């Protein structure tokens, strides 16, 4: 077991915490950015991983990316992502403000790999969060225990809970073949035999 320190620890590398990471990176404080760590339980960044059908579009305009409303001149805009990927002309000619979901997911991974100072640790899952108390009893920080036994102590903690499936209790007892949560859509649909009748 190792114990590490971070100034800011963010659990989850979804859109909210990636936007925070970019804001910290652009804050002008190298010390703050160098002391910031994001934990992501998956091996990469994927936006709504099991809803990335090739034809599915985002319901939100690309202008609501991670940075445009805060800093339209940021290098982390969705338009700059498209430009760097050589896909800007193609996207503009689509005549829509709504990118494909897979394209927005690619954008999030691009942002994650484009960070210069803020770090992301993949394959890291938080098991427990405990407050660290000062001598007067006030909370002076946080201790986060990971499932691998490592501990990270931080001054500031941000929790991005993500979209883990929550099935209402009334449906929890249904057989697995009768209940599909949207967070598991692609995986579950792929498991259905194609020769079965559609219903």
mmCIF file of C-alpha atoms in Angstrom:
data_model
loop_
_atom_site.group_PDB
_atom_site.id
_atom_site.type_symbol
_atom_site.label_atom_id
_atom_site.label_comp_id
_atom_site.label_asym_id
_atom_site.label_seq_id
_atom_site.Cartn_x
_atom_site.Cartn_y
_atom_site.Cartn_z
ATOM 1 C CA UNK A 1 0.000 0.000 0.000
ATOM 2 C CA UNK A 2 1.304 3.431 -0.910
ATOM 3 C CA UNK A 3 0.129 6.795 0.408
ATOM 4 C CA UNK A 4 0.226 9.743 -1.980
ATOM 5 C CA UNK A 5 -0.674 13.408 -1.714
ATOM 6 C CA UNK A 6 -2.673 15.620 -4.088
ATOM 7 C CA UNK A 7 -3.891 19.183 -3.799
ATOM 8 C CA UNK A 8 -7.091 18.529 -5.759
ATOM 9 C CA UNK A 9 -8.378 14.993 -6.270
ATOM 10 C CA UNK A 10 -11.303 14.426 -8.643
ATOM 11 C CA UNK A 11 -12.995 11.038 -8.726
ATOM 12 C CA UNK A 12 -14.183 10.262 -12.257
ATOM 13 C CA UNK A 13 -12.939 11.590 -15.605
ATOM 14 C CA UNK A 14 -16.295 12.426 -17.129
ATOM 15 C CA UNK A 15 -17.242 15.723 -18.768
ATOM 16 C CA UNK A 16 -17.645 17.693 -15.519
ATOM 17 C CA UNK A 17 -14.282 16.702 -14.055
ATOM 18 C CA UNK A 18 -12.530 17.053 -17.433
ATOM 19 C CA UNK A 19 -13.934 20.598 -17.683
ATOM 20 C CA UNK A 20 -12.581 21.243 -14.186
ATOM 21 C CA UNK A 21 -9.184 19.815 -15.188
ATOM 22 C CA UNK A 22 -9.034 22.116 -18.219
ATOM 23 C CA UNK A 23 -10.029 25.140 -16.099
ATOM 24 C CA UNK A 24 -7.281 24.282 -13.612
ATOM 25 C CA UNK A 25 -4.774 23.752 -16.412
ATOM 26 C CA UNK A 26 -5.702 27.140 -17.885
ATOM 27 C CA UNK A 27 -5.762 28.893 -14.493
ATOM 28 C CA UNK A 28 -2.176 30.089 -14.795
ATOM 29 C CA UNK A 29 -1.150 28.276 -11.606
ATOM 30 C CA UNK A 30 1.348 25.543 -12.474
ATOM 31 C CA UNK A 31 1.411 24.507 -8.807
ATOM 32 C CA UNK A 32 -2.366 23.978 -8.743
ATOM 33 C CA UNK A 33 -2.346 22.073 -12.068
ATOM 34 C CA UNK A 34 0.637 19.914 -11.091
ATOM 35 C CA UNK A 35 -1.096 19.028 -7.818
ATOM 36 C CA UNK A 36 -4.360 17.943 -9.460
ATOM 37 C CA UNK A 37 -5.175 14.285 -10.080
ATOM 38 C CA UNK A 38 -8.235 12.701 -11.698
ATOM 39 C CA UNK A 39 -9.084 9.068 -10.977
ATOM 40 C CA UNK A 40 -10.870 7.061 -13.675
ATOM 41 C CA UNK A 41 -12.000 3.485 -13.074
ATOM 42 C CA UNK A 42 -11.967 2.591 -16.788
ATOM 43 C CA UNK A 43 -8.837 2.150 -18.923
ATOM 44 C CA UNK A 44 -9.755 5.206 -21.029
ATOM 45 C CA UNK A 45 -12.259 8.050 -21.298
ATOM 46 C CA UNK A 46 -15.494 7.174 -23.068
ATOM 47 C CA UNK A 47 -18.638 9.272 -22.913
ATOM 48 C CA UNK A 48 -21.671 7.125 -22.125
ATOM 49 C CA UNK A 49 -19.733 4.099 -23.289
ATOM 50 C CA UNK A 50 -22.675 1.828 -24.040
ATOM 51 C CA UNK A 51 -24.703 4.442 -25.932
ATOM 52 C CA UNK A 52 -22.173 5.058 -28.726
ATOM 53 C CA UNK A 53 -24.196 3.708 -31.638
ATOM 54 C CA UNK A 54 -22.639 4.916 -34.919
ATOM 55 C CA UNK A 55 -25.764 6.844 -35.947
ATOM 56 C CA UNK A 56 -26.606 8.410 -32.558
ATOM 57 C CA UNK A 57 -26.198 12.166 -32.210
ATOM 58 C CA UNK A 58 -25.691 14.264 -29.106
ATOM 59 C CA UNK A 59 -28.780 16.178 -28.033
ATOM 60 C CA UNK A 60 -26.572 19.100 -26.976
ATOM 61 C CA UNK A 61 -24.901 21.658 -29.234
ATOM 62 C CA UNK A 62 -21.137 21.349 -29.725
ATOM 63 C CA UNK A 63 -20.932 24.934 -28.365
ATOM 64 C CA UNK A 64 -21.629 23.424 -24.937
ATOM 65 C CA UNK A 65 -18.305 21.588 -24.982
ATOM 66 C CA UNK A 66 -15.978 21.589 -21.969
ATOM 67 C CA UNK A 67 -14.707 25.159 -22.416
ATOM 68 C CA UNK A 68 -16.400 27.395 -24.990
ATOM 69 C CA UNK A 69 -18.787 29.167 -22.612
ATOM 70 C CA UNK A 70 -15.921 29.831 -20.161
ATOM 71 C CA UNK A 71 -13.115 30.495 -22.637
ATOM 72 C CA UNK A 72 -13.996 30.495 -26.363
ATOM 73 C CA UNK A 73 -10.312 30.971 -27.286
ATOM 74 C CA UNK A 74 -9.197 27.833 -25.402
ATOM 75 C CA UNK A 75 -7.179 25.228 -27.276
ATOM 76 C CA UNK A 76 -9.532 22.626 -25.727
ATOM 77 C CA UNK A 77 -12.654 23.595 -27.736
ATOM 78 C CA UNK A 78 -14.546 21.004 -29.738
ATOM 79 C CA UNK A 79 -13.797 22.997 -32.915
ATOM 80 C CA UNK A 80 -10.053 22.890 -32.220
ATOM 81 C CA UNK A 81 -10.341 19.137 -31.637
ATOM 82 C CA UNK A 82 -11.987 18.765 -35.065
ATOM 83 C CA UNK A 83 -9.326 20.980 -36.645
ATOM 84 C CA UNK A 84 -6.455 18.969 -35.126
ATOM 85 C CA UNK A 85 -8.101 15.717 -36.267
ATOM 86 C CA UNK A 86 -8.560 17.011 -39.828
ATOM 87 C CA UNK A 87 -12.362 16.727 -39.521
ATOM 88 C CA UNK A 88 -13.432 20.375 -39.267
ATOM 89 C CA UNK A 89 -14.537 20.800 -42.910
ATOM 90 C CA UNK A 90 -16.485 17.543 -42.806
ATOM 91 C CA UNK A 91 -18.307 18.563 -39.604
ATOM 92 C CA UNK A 92 -19.149 22.063 -40.838
ATOM 93 C CA UNK A 93 -20.612 20.636 -44.048
ATOM 94 C CA UNK A 94 -22.996 18.415 -42.040
ATOM 95 C CA UNK A 95 -25.052 21.543 -41.288
ATOM 96 C CA UNK A 96 -25.808 20.592 -37.670
ATOM 97 C CA UNK A 97 -24.851 21.780 -34.220
ATOM 98 C CA UNK A 98 -25.181 18.223 -32.890
ATOM 99 C CA UNK A 99 -22.131 15.966 -33.296
ATOM 100 C CA UNK A 100 -22.319 12.200 -33.271
ATOM 101 C CA UNK A 101 -22.018 10.744 -29.766
ATOM 102 C CA UNK A 102 -18.873 8.803 -30.739
ATOM 103 C CA UNK A 103 -17.355 12.047 -32.007
ATOM 104 C CA UNK A 104 -17.999 13.822 -28.718
ATOM 105 C CA UNK A 105 -16.579 10.806 -26.896
ATOM 106 C CA UNK A 106 -13.438 11.051 -29.053
ATOM 107 C CA UNK A 107 -13.257 14.728 -28.109
ATOM 108 C CA UNK A 108 -13.290 13.892 -24.394
ATOM 109 C CA UNK A 109 -10.470 11.346 -24.837
ATOM 110 C CA UNK A 110 -8.508 13.927 -26.864
ATOM 111 C CA UNK A 111 -8.906 16.463 -24.050
ATOM 112 C CA UNK A 112 -7.741 13.883 -21.499
ATOM 113 C CA UNK A 113 -4.606 13.070 -23.505
ATOM 114 C CA UNK A 114 -3.946 16.760 -24.285
ATOM 115 C CA UNK A 115 -3.600 17.837 -20.646
ATOM 116 C CA UNK A 116 -0.005 18.849 -19.955
ATOM 117 C CA UNK A 117 0.022 19.216 -16.153
ATOM 118 C CA UNK A 118 -3.159 17.751 -14.661
ATOM 119 C CA UNK A 119 -2.740 13.984 -14.352
ATOM 120 C CA UNK A 120 -5.278 11.207 -14.912
ATOM 121 C CA UNK A 121 -4.823 7.796 -13.308
ATOM 122 C CA UNK A 122 -6.753 5.104 -15.189
ATOM 123 C CA UNK A 123 -7.938 1.819 -13.708
ATOM 124 C CA UNK A 124 -8.328 3.487 -10.307
ATOM 125 C CA UNK A 125 -11.515 3.016 -8.318
ATOM 126 C CA UNK A 126 -12.283 4.710 -5.008
ATOM 127 C CA UNK A 127 -13.510 2.338 -2.313
ATOM 128 C CA UNK A 128 -13.858 4.723 0.624
ATOM 129 C CA UNK A 129 -13.639 8.435 1.389
ATOM 130 C CA UNK A 130 -12.892 9.681 4.896
ATOM 131 C CA UNK A 131 -12.461 13.215 6.207
ATOM 132 C CA UNK A 132 -9.096 14.188 7.702
ATOM 133 C CA UNK A 133 -9.699 16.181 10.867
ATOM 134 C CA UNK A 134 -7.567 19.009 12.218
ATOM 135 C CA UNK A 135 -6.785 19.329 15.932
ATOM 136 C CA UNK A 136 -9.854 21.552 16.429
ATOM 137 C CA UNK A 137 -12.141 18.956 14.806
ATOM 138 C CA UNK A 138 -12.606 20.799 11.514
ATOM 139 C CA UNK A 139 -12.162 18.998 8.184
ATOM 140 C CA UNK A 140 -8.711 19.833 6.807
ATOM 141 C CA UNK A 141 -8.710 17.402 3.884
ATOM 142 C CA UNK A 142 -9.739 13.973 2.661
ATOM 143 C CA UNK A 143 -8.370 10.446 2.574
ATOM 144 C CA UNK A 144 -9.443 8.299 -0.384
ATOM 145 C CA UNK A 145 -8.782 4.561 -0.216
ATOM 146 C CA UNK A 146 -8.586 2.843 -3.604
ATOM 147 C CA UNK A 147 -9.691 -0.720 -4.261
ATOM 148 C CA UNK A 148 -6.036 -1.732 -4.805
ATOM 149 C CA UNK A 149 -5.196 -0.640 -1.234
ATOM 150 C CA UNK A 150 -3.432 2.612 -2.129
ATOM 151 C CA UNK A 151 -4.436 5.784 -0.329
ATOM 152 C CA UNK A 152 -4.524 9.316 -1.682
ATOM 153 C CA UNK A 153 -4.725 12.263 0.689
ATOM 154 C CA UNK A 154 -5.918 15.574 -0.654
ATOM 155 C CA UNK A 155 -6.872 19.054 0.423
ATOM 156 C CA UNK A 156 -9.848 19.372 -1.970
ATOM 157 C CA UNK A 157 -12.040 16.522 -3.240
ATOM 158 C CA UNK A 158 -14.450 16.545 -6.191
ATOM 159 C CA UNK A 159 -16.708 13.547 -6.815
ATOM 160 C CA UNK A 160 -18.085 13.017 -10.333
ATOM 161 C CA UNK A 161 -20.487 10.150 -9.749
ATOM 162 C CA UNK A 162 -21.132 9.412 -13.403
ATOM 163 C CA UNK A 163 -24.120 7.537 -14.721
ATOM 164 C CA UNK A 164 -23.905 4.181 -13.037
ATOM 165 C CA UNK A 165 -27.202 2.350 -13.510
ATOM 166 C CA UNK A 166 -29.818 2.835 -10.822
ATOM 167 C CA UNK A 167 -32.707 0.442 -11.238
ATOM 168 C CA UNK A 168 -35.806 1.253 -9.150
ATOM 169 C CA UNK A 169 -36.485 -1.398 -6.530
ATOM 170 C CA UNK A 170 -39.811 -2.331 -8.097
ATOM 171 C CA UNK A 171 -37.935 -3.524 -11.232
ATOM 172 C CA UNK A 172 -34.864 -4.996 -9.527
ATOM 173 C CA UNK A 173 -36.330 -8.502 -9.349
ATOM 174 C CA UNK A 174 -37.075 -8.806 -13.069
ATOM 175 C CA UNK A 175 -35.137 -11.456 -14.999
ATOM 176 C CA UNK A 176 -31.989 -10.092 -16.672
ATOM 177 C CA UNK A 177 -33.382 -10.843 -20.149
ATOM 178 C CA UNK A 178 -36.381 -8.567 -19.457
ATOM 179 C CA UNK A 179 -34.547 -5.505 -18.130
ATOM 180 C CA UNK A 180 -31.958 -3.400 -19.964
ATOM 181 C CA UNK A 181 -30.684 -0.157 -18.477
ATOM 182 C CA UNK A 182 -29.549 2.455 -21.028
ATOM 183 C CA UNK A 183 -26.062 2.481 -19.461
ATOM 184 C CA UNK A 184 -25.703 -1.144 -20.659
ATOM 185 C CA UNK A 185 -27.600 -0.844 -23.952
ATOM 186 C CA UNK A 186 -24.951 -1.737 -26.571
ATOM 187 C CA UNK A 187 -23.473 -4.602 -24.571
ATOM 188 C CA UNK A 188 -26.848 -6.139 -23.792
ATOM 189 C CA UNK A 189 -28.317 -5.669 -27.285
ATOM 190 C CA UNK A 190 -25.209 -7.256 -28.817
ATOM 191 C CA UNK A 191 -25.915 -10.343 -26.693
ATOM 192 C CA UNK A 192 -29.349 -10.917 -28.219
ATOM 193 C CA UNK A 193 -29.370 -13.476 -31.030
ATOM 194 C CA UNK A 194 -30.081 -11.787 -34.348
ATOM 195 C CA UNK A 195 -32.362 -14.597 -35.526
ATOM 196 C CA UNK A 196 -34.776 -14.111 -32.607
ATOM 197 C CA UNK A 197 -38.036 -12.381 -33.491
ATOM 198 C CA UNK A 198 -38.094 -8.651 -32.763
ATOM 199 C CA UNK A 199 -40.520 -7.676 -30.010
#
